[in-house]
mmCIF file with all atom_site columns, C-alpha atoms in Angstrom:
data_model
loop_
_atom_site.group_PDB
_atom_site.id
_atom_site.type_symbol
_atom_site.label_atom_id
_atom_site.label_alt_id
_atom_site.label_comp_id
_atom_site.label_asym_id
_atom_site.label_entity_id
_atom_site.label_seq_id
_atom_site.pdbx_PDB_ins_code
_atom_site.Cartn_x
_atom_site.Cartn_y
_atom_site.Cartn_z
_atom_site.occupancy
_atom_site.B_iso_or_equiv
_atom_site.pdbx_formal_charge
_atom_site.auth_seq_id
_atom_site.auth_comp_id
_atom_site.auth_asym_id
_atom_site.auth_atom_id
_atom_site.pdbx_PDB_model_num
ATOM 1   C CA . UNK A 1 1   ? 0.678   -20.388 0.867   1.00 0.00 ? 768 UNK A CA 1
ATOM 2   C CA . UNK A 1 2   ? -0.632  -19.323 -2.523  1.00 0.00 ? 769 UNK A CA 1
ATOM 3   C CA . UNK A 1 3   ? -0.857  -15.504 -2.691  1.00 0.00 ? 770 UNK A CA 1
ATOM 4   C CA . UNK A 1 4   ? -2.516  -13.632 -5.551  1.00 0.00 ? 771 UNK A CA 1
ATOM 5   C CA . UNK A 1 5   ? -3.308  -10.055 -6.550  1.00 0.00 ? 772 UNK A CA 1
ATOM 6   C CA . UNK A 1 6   ? -6.793  -9.679  -7.994  1.00 0.00 ? 773 UNK A CA 1
ATOM 7   C CA . UNK A 1 7   ? -7.844  -6.470  -9.753  1.00 0.00 ? 774 UNK A CA 1
ATOM 8   C CA . UNK A 1 8   ? -10.657 -4.792  -7.816  1.00 0.00 ? 775 UNK A CA 1
ATOM 9   C CA . UNK A 1 9   ? -13.683 -4.440  -10.071 1.00 0.00 ? 776 UNK A CA 1
ATOM 10  C CA . UNK A 1 10  ? -15.838 -1.363  -9.631  1.00 0.00 ? 777 UNK A CA 1
ATOM 11  C CA . UNK A 1 11  ? -18.640 -3.654  -8.481  1.00 0.00 ? 778 UNK A CA 1
ATOM 12  C CA . UNK A 1 12  ? -16.391 -4.601  -5.516  1.00 0.00 ? 779 UNK A CA 1
ATOM 13  C CA . UNK A 1 13  ? -15.595 -1.022  -4.519  1.00 0.00 ? 780 UNK A CA 1
ATOM 14  C CA . UNK A 1 14  ? -17.660 -1.393  -1.309  1.00 0.00 ? 781 UNK A CA 1
ATOM 15  C CA . UNK A 1 15  ? -15.518 -4.369  -0.246  1.00 0.00 ? 782 UNK A CA 1
ATOM 16  C CA . UNK A 1 16  ? -12.379 -2.297  -0.813  1.00 0.00 ? 783 UNK A CA 1
ATOM 17  C CA . UNK A 1 17  ? -13.940 0.587   1.145   1.00 0.00 ? 784 UNK A CA 1
ATOM 18  C CA . UNK A 1 18  ? -14.535 -1.796  4.074   1.00 0.00 ? 785 UNK A CA 1
ATOM 19  C CA . UNK A 1 19  ? -10.907 -2.935  3.984   1.00 0.00 ? 786 UNK A CA 1
ATOM 20  C CA . UNK A 1 20  ? -9.735  0.682   3.858   1.00 0.00 ? 787 UNK A CA 1
ATOM 21  C CA . UNK A 1 21  ? -11.637 1.247   7.125   1.00 0.00 ? 788 UNK A CA 1
ATOM 22  C CA . UNK A 1 22  ? -9.750  -1.637  8.765   1.00 0.00 ? 789 UNK A CA 1
ATOM 23  C CA . UNK A 1 23  ? -6.462  -0.283  7.398   1.00 0.00 ? 790 UNK A CA 1
ATOM 24  C CA . UNK A 1 24  ? -7.135  3.190   8.735   1.00 0.00 ? 791 UNK A CA 1
ATOM 25  C CA . UNK A 1 25  ? -8.233  1.797   12.091  1.00 0.00 ? 792 UNK A CA 1
ATOM 26  C CA . UNK A 1 26  ? -4.872  0.010   12.393  1.00 0.00 ? 793 UNK A CA 1
ATOM 27  C CA . UNK A 1 27  ? -3.045  3.105   11.148  1.00 0.00 ? 794 UNK A CA 1
ATOM 28  C CA . UNK A 1 28  ? -4.801  5.343   13.692  1.00 0.00 ? 795 UNK A CA 1
ATOM 29  C CA . UNK A 1 29  ? -2.448  3.935   16.349  1.00 0.00 ? 796 UNK A CA 1
ATOM 30  C CA . UNK A 1 30  ? 0.461   5.797   14.761  1.00 0.00 ? 797 UNK A CA 1
ATOM 31  C CA . UNK A 1 31  ? -1.258  8.693   12.975  1.00 0.00 ? 798 UNK A CA 1
ATOM 32  C CA . UNK A 1 32  ? -3.916  11.117  14.101  1.00 0.00 ? 799 UNK A CA 1
ATOM 33  C CA . UNK A 1 33  ? -6.818  9.858   11.981  1.00 0.00 ? 800 UNK A CA 1
ATOM 34  C CA . UNK A 1 34  ? -10.075 11.209  13.394  1.00 0.00 ? 801 UNK A CA 1
ATOM 35  C CA . UNK A 1 35  ? -13.346 9.344   13.194  1.00 0.00 ? 802 UNK A CA 1
ATOM 36  C CA . UNK A 1 36  ? -16.222 11.029  11.411  1.00 0.00 ? 803 UNK A CA 1
ATOM 37  C CA . UNK A 1 37  ? -19.581 11.534  13.149  1.00 0.00 ? 804 UNK A CA 1
ATOM 38  C CA . UNK A 1 38  ? -20.633 8.301   11.404  1.00 0.00 ? 805 UNK A CA 1
ATOM 39  C CA . UNK A 1 39  ? -17.894 6.283   13.125  1.00 0.00 ? 806 UNK A CA 1
ATOM 40  C CA . UNK A 1 40  ? -15.776 5.886   10.007  1.00 0.00 ? 807 UNK A CA 1
ATOM 41  C CA . UNK A 1 41  ? -12.475 7.222   8.751   1.00 0.00 ? 808 UNK A CA 1
ATOM 42  C CA . UNK A 1 42  ? -12.225 9.440   5.690   1.00 0.00 ? 809 UNK A CA 1
ATOM 43  C CA . UNK A 1 43  ? -10.218 8.285   2.671   1.00 0.00 ? 810 UNK A CA 1
ATOM 44  C CA . UNK A 1 44  ? -10.407 10.861  -0.094  1.00 0.00 ? 811 UNK A CA 1
ATOM 45  C CA . UNK A 1 45  ? -8.896  8.848   -2.954  1.00 0.00 ? 812 UNK A CA 1
ATOM 46  C CA . UNK A 1 46  ? -10.974 5.672   -3.185  1.00 0.00 ? 813 UNK A CA 1
ATOM 47  C CA . UNK A 1 47  ? -13.024 6.770   -6.199  1.00 0.00 ? 814 UNK A CA 1
ATOM 48  C CA . UNK A 1 48  ? -9.850  7.811   -8.028  1.00 0.00 ? 815 UNK A CA 1
ATOM 49  C CA . UNK A 1 49  ? -8.824  4.153   -8.289  1.00 0.00 ? 816 UNK A CA 1
ATOM 50  C CA . UNK A 1 50  ? -11.855 3.538   -10.491 1.00 0.00 ? 817 UNK A CA 1
ATOM 51  C CA . UNK A 1 51  ? -11.660 6.692   -12.634 1.00 0.00 ? 818 UNK A CA 1
ATOM 52  C CA . UNK A 1 52  ? -7.929  7.355   -13.211 1.00 0.00 ? 819 UNK A CA 1
ATOM 53  C CA . UNK A 1 53  ? -5.983  4.999   -15.488 1.00 0.00 ? 820 UNK A CA 1
ATOM 54  C CA . UNK A 1 54  ? -2.684  5.558   -13.627 1.00 0.00 ? 821 UNK A CA 1
ATOM 55  C CA . UNK A 1 55  ? -4.141  4.123   -10.384 1.00 0.00 ? 822 UNK A CA 1
ATOM 56  C CA . UNK A 1 56  ? -4.569  0.440   -9.699  1.00 0.00 ? 823 UNK A CA 1
ATOM 57  C CA . UNK A 1 57  ? -6.414  -1.348  -6.895  1.00 0.00 ? 824 UNK A CA 1
ATOM 58  C CA . UNK A 1 58  ? -5.861  -5.002  -6.027  1.00 0.00 ? 825 UNK A CA 1
ATOM 59  C CA . UNK A 1 59  ? -7.256  -7.393  -3.471  1.00 0.00 ? 826 UNK A CA 1
ATOM 60  C CA . UNK A 1 60  ? -4.648  -9.581  -1.844  1.00 0.00 ? 827 UNK A CA 1
ATOM 61  C CA . UNK A 1 61  ? -5.834  -13.180 -1.597  1.00 0.00 ? 828 UNK A CA 1
ATOM 62  C CA . UNK A 1 62  ? -4.050  -15.868 0.398   1.00 0.00 ? 829 UNK A CA 1
ATOM 63  C CA . UNK A 1 63  ? -5.075  -19.471 -0.058  1.00 0.00 ? 830 UNK A CA 1
ATOM 64  C CA . UNK A 1 64  ? -8.185  -18.251 -1.885  1.00 0.00 ? 831 UNK A CA 1
ATOM 65  C CA . UNK A 1 65  ? -9.296  -16.039 1.035   1.00 0.00 ? 832 UNK A CA 1
ATOM 66  C CA . UNK A 1 66  ? -9.444  -12.256 1.045   1.00 0.00 ? 833 UNK A CA 1
ATOM 67  C CA . UNK A 1 67  ? -6.387  -11.065 2.988   1.00 0.00 ? 834 UNK A CA 1
ATOM 68  C CA . UNK A 1 68  ? -5.972  -7.343  2.217   1.00 0.00 ? 835 UNK A CA 1
ATOM 69  C CA . UNK A 1 69  ? -5.392  -4.856  -0.559  1.00 0.00 ? 836 UNK A CA 1
ATOM 70  C CA . UNK A 1 70  ? -2.708  -2.930  -2.436  1.00 0.00 ? 837 UNK A CA 1
ATOM 71  C CA . UNK A 1 71  ? -3.156  0.466   -4.088  1.00 0.00 ? 838 UNK A CA 1
ATOM 72  C CA . UNK A 1 72  ? -0.570  1.722   -6.570  1.00 0.00 ? 839 UNK A CA 1
ATOM 73  C CA . UNK A 1 73  ? -0.154  4.893   -8.618  1.00 0.00 ? 840 UNK A CA 1
ATOM 74  C CA . UNK A 1 74  ? 1.840   5.331   -11.799 1.00 0.00 ? 841 UNK A CA 1
ATOM 75  C CA . UNK A 1 75  ? 3.601   8.393   -13.144 1.00 0.00 ? 842 UNK A CA 1
ATOM 76  C CA . UNK A 1 76  ? 4.161   9.965   -9.729  1.00 0.00 ? 843 UNK A CA 1
ATOM 77  C CA . UNK A 1 77  ? 7.294   11.868  -10.795 1.00 0.00 ? 844 UNK A CA 1
ATOM 78  C CA . UNK A 1 78  ? 9.201   13.031  -13.868 1.00 0.00 ? 845 UNK A CA 1
ATOM 79  C CA . UNK A 1 79  ? 10.691  9.536   -14.273 1.00 0.00 ? 846 UNK A CA 1
ATOM 80  C CA . UNK A 1 80  ? 7.241   7.925   -14.447 1.00 0.00 ? 847 UNK A CA 1
ATOM 81  C CA . UNK A 1 81  ? 7.812   5.955   -11.251 1.00 0.00 ? 848 UNK A CA 1
ATOM 82  C CA . UNK A 1 82  ? 5.210   3.732   -9.664  1.00 0.00 ? 849 UNK A CA 1
ATOM 83  C CA . UNK A 1 83  ? 4.305   4.257   -6.025  1.00 0.00 ? 850 UNK A CA 1
ATOM 84  C CA . UNK A 1 84  ? 2.833   1.972   -3.383  1.00 0.00 ? 851 UNK A CA 1
ATOM 85  C CA . UNK A 1 85  ? 0.099   4.333   -2.200  1.00 0.00 ? 852 UNK A CA 1
ATOM 86  C CA . UNK A 1 86  ? -1.538  2.045   0.383   1.00 0.00 ? 853 UNK A CA 1
ATOM 87  C CA . UNK A 1 87  ? -0.897  -1.557  1.382   1.00 0.00 ? 854 UNK A CA 1
ATOM 88  C CA . UNK A 1 88  ? -2.800  -3.609  3.938   1.00 0.00 ? 855 UNK A CA 1
ATOM 89  C CA . UNK A 1 89  ? -2.795  -7.206  5.120   1.00 0.00 ? 856 UNK A CA 1
ATOM 90  C CA . UNK A 1 90  ? -5.464  -8.148  7.669   1.00 0.00 ? 857 UNK A CA 1
ATOM 91  C CA . UNK A 1 91  ? -4.146  -9.206  11.060  1.00 0.00 ? 858 UNK A CA 1
ATOM 92  C CA . UNK A 1 92  ? -5.098  -12.862 10.659  1.00 0.00 ? 859 UNK A CA 1
ATOM 93  C CA . UNK A 1 93  ? -2.806  -13.114 7.611   1.00 0.00 ? 860 UNK A CA 1
ATOM 94  C CA . UNK A 1 94  ? 0.221   -11.288 9.005   1.00 0.00 ? 861 UNK A CA 1
ATOM 95  C CA . UNK A 1 95  ? 3.592   -12.878 9.751   1.00 0.00 ? 862 UNK A CA 1
ATOM 96  C CA . UNK A 1 96  ? 2.930   -15.658 7.253   1.00 0.00 ? 863 UNK A CA 1
ATOM 97  C CA . UNK A 1 97  ? 4.731   -14.225 4.215   1.00 0.00 ? 864 UNK A CA 1
ATOM 98  C CA . UNK A 1 98  ? 1.530   -12.875 2.635   1.00 0.00 ? 865 UNK A CA 1
ATOM 99  C CA . UNK A 1 99  ? 2.681   -9.249  2.560   1.00 0.00 ? 866 UNK A CA 1
ATOM 100 C CA . UNK A 1 100 ? 6.095   -10.120 1.104   1.00 0.00 ? 867 UNK A CA 1
ATOM 101 C CA . UNK A 1 101 ? 4.574   -12.296 -1.598  1.00 0.00 ? 868 UNK A CA 1
ATOM 102 C CA . UNK A 1 102 ? 1.904   -9.732  -2.484  1.00 0.00 ? 869 UNK A CA 1
ATOM 103 C CA . UNK A 1 103 ? 4.441   -6.901  -2.632  1.00 0.00 ? 870 UNK A CA 1
ATOM 104 C CA . UNK A 1 104 ? 6.675   -8.893  -4.981  1.00 0.00 ? 871 UNK A CA 1
ATOM 105 C CA . UNK A 1 105 ? 3.689   -9.590  -7.237  1.00 0.00 ? 872 UNK A CA 1
ATOM 106 C CA . UNK A 1 106 ? 2.809   -5.891  -7.233  1.00 0.00 ? 873 UNK A CA 1
ATOM 107 C CA . UNK A 1 107 ? 6.335   -4.804  -8.202  1.00 0.00 ? 874 UNK A CA 1
ATOM 108 C CA . UNK A 1 108 ? 6.516   -7.428  -10.959 1.00 0.00 ? 875 UNK A CA 1
ATOM 109 C CA . UNK A 1 109 ? 3.458   -5.871  -12.653 1.00 0.00 ? 876 UNK A CA 1
ATOM 110 C CA . UNK A 1 110 ? 5.423   -2.731  -13.538 1.00 0.00 ? 877 UNK A CA 1
ATOM 111 C CA . UNK A 1 111 ? 9.139   -3.154  -14.104 1.00 0.00 ? 878 UNK A CA 1
ATOM 112 C CA . UNK A 1 112 ? 10.951  0.129   -13.629 1.00 0.00 ? 879 UNK A CA 1
ATOM 113 C CA . UNK A 1 113 ? 11.326  2.586   -10.789 1.00 0.00 ? 880 UNK A CA 1
ATOM 114 C CA . UNK A 1 114 ? 9.200   2.280   -7.649  1.00 0.00 ? 881 UNK A CA 1
ATOM 115 C CA . UNK A 1 115 ? 8.826   4.436   -4.566  1.00 0.00 ? 882 UNK A CA 1
ATOM 116 C CA . UNK A 1 116 ? 7.118   3.835   -1.264  1.00 0.00 ? 883 UNK A CA 1
ATOM 117 C CA . UNK A 1 117 ? 7.003   5.603   2.077   1.00 0.00 ? 884 UNK A CA 1
ATOM 118 C CA . UNK A 1 118 ? 6.616   4.225   5.595   1.00 0.00 ? 885 UNK A CA 1
ATOM 119 C CA . UNK A 1 119 ? 6.197   6.021   8.909   1.00 0.00 ? 886 UNK A CA 1
ATOM 120 C CA . UNK A 1 120 ? 9.050   5.819   11.392  1.00 0.00 ? 887 UNK A CA 1
ATOM 121 C CA . UNK A 1 121 ? 6.493   4.834   14.042  1.00 0.00 ? 888 UNK A CA 1
ATOM 122 C CA . UNK A 1 122 ? 5.538   1.742   12.034  1.00 0.00 ? 889 UNK A CA 1
ATOM 123 C CA . UNK A 1 123 ? 8.414   -0.633  12.834  1.00 0.00 ? 890 UNK A CA 1
ATOM 124 C CA . UNK A 1 124 ? 6.734   -3.589  11.117  1.00 0.00 ? 891 UNK A CA 1
ATOM 125 C CA . UNK A 1 125 ? 6.381   -1.680  7.861   1.00 0.00 ? 892 UNK A CA 1
ATOM 126 C CA . UNK A 1 126 ? 9.985   -0.478  8.037   1.00 0.00 ? 893 UNK A CA 1
ATOM 127 C CA . UNK A 1 127 ? 11.279  -4.040  8.351   1.00 0.00 ? 894 UNK A CA 1
ATOM 128 C CA . UNK A 1 128 ? 8.935   -5.396  5.675   1.00 0.00 ? 895 UNK A CA 1
ATOM 129 C CA . UNK A 1 129 ? 9.605   -2.742  3.057   1.00 0.00 ? 896 UNK A CA 1
ATOM 130 C CA . UNK A 1 130 ? 13.377  -2.649  3.495   1.00 0.00 ? 897 UNK A CA 1
ATOM 131 C CA . UNK A 1 131 ? 13.557  -6.433  3.178   1.00 0.00 ? 898 UNK A CA 1
ATOM 132 C CA . UNK A 1 132 ? 11.221  -6.664  0.182   1.00 0.00 ? 899 UNK A CA 1
ATOM 133 C CA . UNK A 1 133 ? 12.809  -3.727  -1.652  1.00 0.00 ? 900 UNK A CA 1
ATOM 134 C CA . UNK A 1 134 ? 16.273  -5.247  -1.202  1.00 0.00 ? 901 UNK A CA 1
ATOM 135 C CA . UNK A 1 135 ? 15.014  -8.591  -2.524  1.00 0.00 ? 902 UNK A CA 1
ATOM 136 C CA . UNK A 1 136 ? 13.439  -7.206  -5.720  1.00 0.00 ? 903 UNK A CA 1
ATOM 137 C CA . UNK A 1 137 ? 15.727  -4.267  -6.495  1.00 0.00 ? 904 UNK A CA 1
ATOM 138 C CA . UNK A 1 138 ? 17.855  -4.345  -9.597  1.00 0.00 ? 905 UNK A CA 1
ATOM 139 C CA . UNK A 1 139 ? 20.557  -2.144  -8.125  1.00 0.00 ? 906 UNK A CA 1
ATOM 140 C CA . UNK A 1 140 ? 20.686  0.034   -5.028  1.00 0.00 ? 907 UNK A CA 1
ATOM 141 C CA . UNK A 1 141 ? 17.752  0.975   -2.813  1.00 0.00 ? 908 UNK A CA 1
ATOM 142 C CA . UNK A 1 142 ? 17.922  4.629   -1.817  1.00 0.00 ? 909 UNK A CA 1
ATOM 143 C CA . UNK A 1 143 ? 16.428  5.868   1.430   1.00 0.00 ? 910 UNK A CA 1
ATOM 144 C CA . UNK A 1 144 ? 15.460  9.461   2.135   1.00 0.00 ? 911 UNK A CA 1
ATOM 145 C CA . UNK A 1 145 ? 14.210  10.455  5.566   1.00 0.00 ? 912 UNK A CA 1
ATOM 146 C CA . UNK A 1 146 ? 11.429  13.016  5.649   1.00 0.00 ? 913 UNK A CA 1
ATOM 147 C CA . UNK A 1 147 ? 9.750   14.975  8.415   1.00 0.00 ? 914 UNK A CA 1
ATOM 148 C CA . UNK A 1 148 ? 6.754   16.468  6.610   1.00 0.00 ? 915 UNK A CA 1
ATOM 149 C CA . UNK A 1 149 ? 3.932   15.638  7.090   1.00 0.00 ? 916 UNK A CA 1
ATOM 150 C CA . UNK A 1 150 ? 5.201   12.987  9.558   1.00 0.00 ? 917 UNK A CA 1
ATOM 151 C CA . UNK A 1 151 ? 8.606   11.410  10.230  1.00 0.00 ? 918 UNK A CA 1
ATOM 152 C CA . UNK A 1 152 ? 8.939   8.825   7.473   1.00 0.00 ? 919 UNK A CA 1
ATOM 153 C CA . UNK A 1 153 ? 11.344  7.169   5.085   1.00 0.00 ? 920 UNK A CA 1
ATOM 154 C CA . UNK A 1 154 ? 10.940  7.023   1.323   1.00 0.00 ? 921 UNK A CA 1
ATOM 155 C CA . UNK A 1 155 ? 12.489  4.100   -0.533  1.00 0.00 ? 922 UNK A CA 1
ATOM 156 C CA . UNK A 1 156 ? 13.304  4.291   -4.225  1.00 0.00 ? 923 UNK A CA 1
ATOM 157 C CA . UNK A 1 157 ? 14.458  1.309   -6.260  1.00 0.00 ? 924 UNK A CA 1
ATOM 158 C CA . UNK A 1 158 ? 14.325  -0.221  -9.699  1.00 0.00 ? 925 UNK A CA 1
ATOM 159 C CA . UNK A 1 159 ? 12.663  -3.528  -10.560 1.00 0.00 ? 926 UNK A CA 1
ATOM 160 C CA . UNK A 1 160 ? 13.887  -5.387  -13.652 1.00 0.00 ? 927 UNK A CA 1
#
C-alpha cells in the first residue's frame, strides 16, 4: 500500500482538529482525558503547529485516502533532537503497515537524533515504536522508563 506524508496546510487545520478528537478518544482508554461541556477533548497545542517553525504537522495518507496524522517538534533538547509529539492512524488503517511506513517517512525527513514516548498501558504503541526505531536507527536505541506524568518509556535513537 502506498503511504505518504502530506504537510497540513493551515486551510486544513479543521480536518486535523477532527482527527485529533479521534486520537484523543482512542487515547482516553488509557489516560484520563476528560470531555469538555461541548463533548470534545482539549488539545492545547494545535495552533502551535501553524505558528512555530520547529513544529510540523502531516496527514498520513494510505492509498490516496486520509488515514491519520503525525505531529513532530524540532529542537526539543540541547542536542536539537526531533520528537514525535503525536501520531495517529485511524482504526480502519491499522495492522496494515501504514503506521510503520508513515513513521519511517517521518524520521527520514530529519536525519539526526529522534525521541518519542509511549505509555506502558499502550501495548500496541510499545510494539510499533520499538520495532520501527530498531529498523531505522543508525546505532543503538536507548530506552528510559519514566513514571511522571504517567508510566511510559522514552526511546532515543539516531537516523542517518
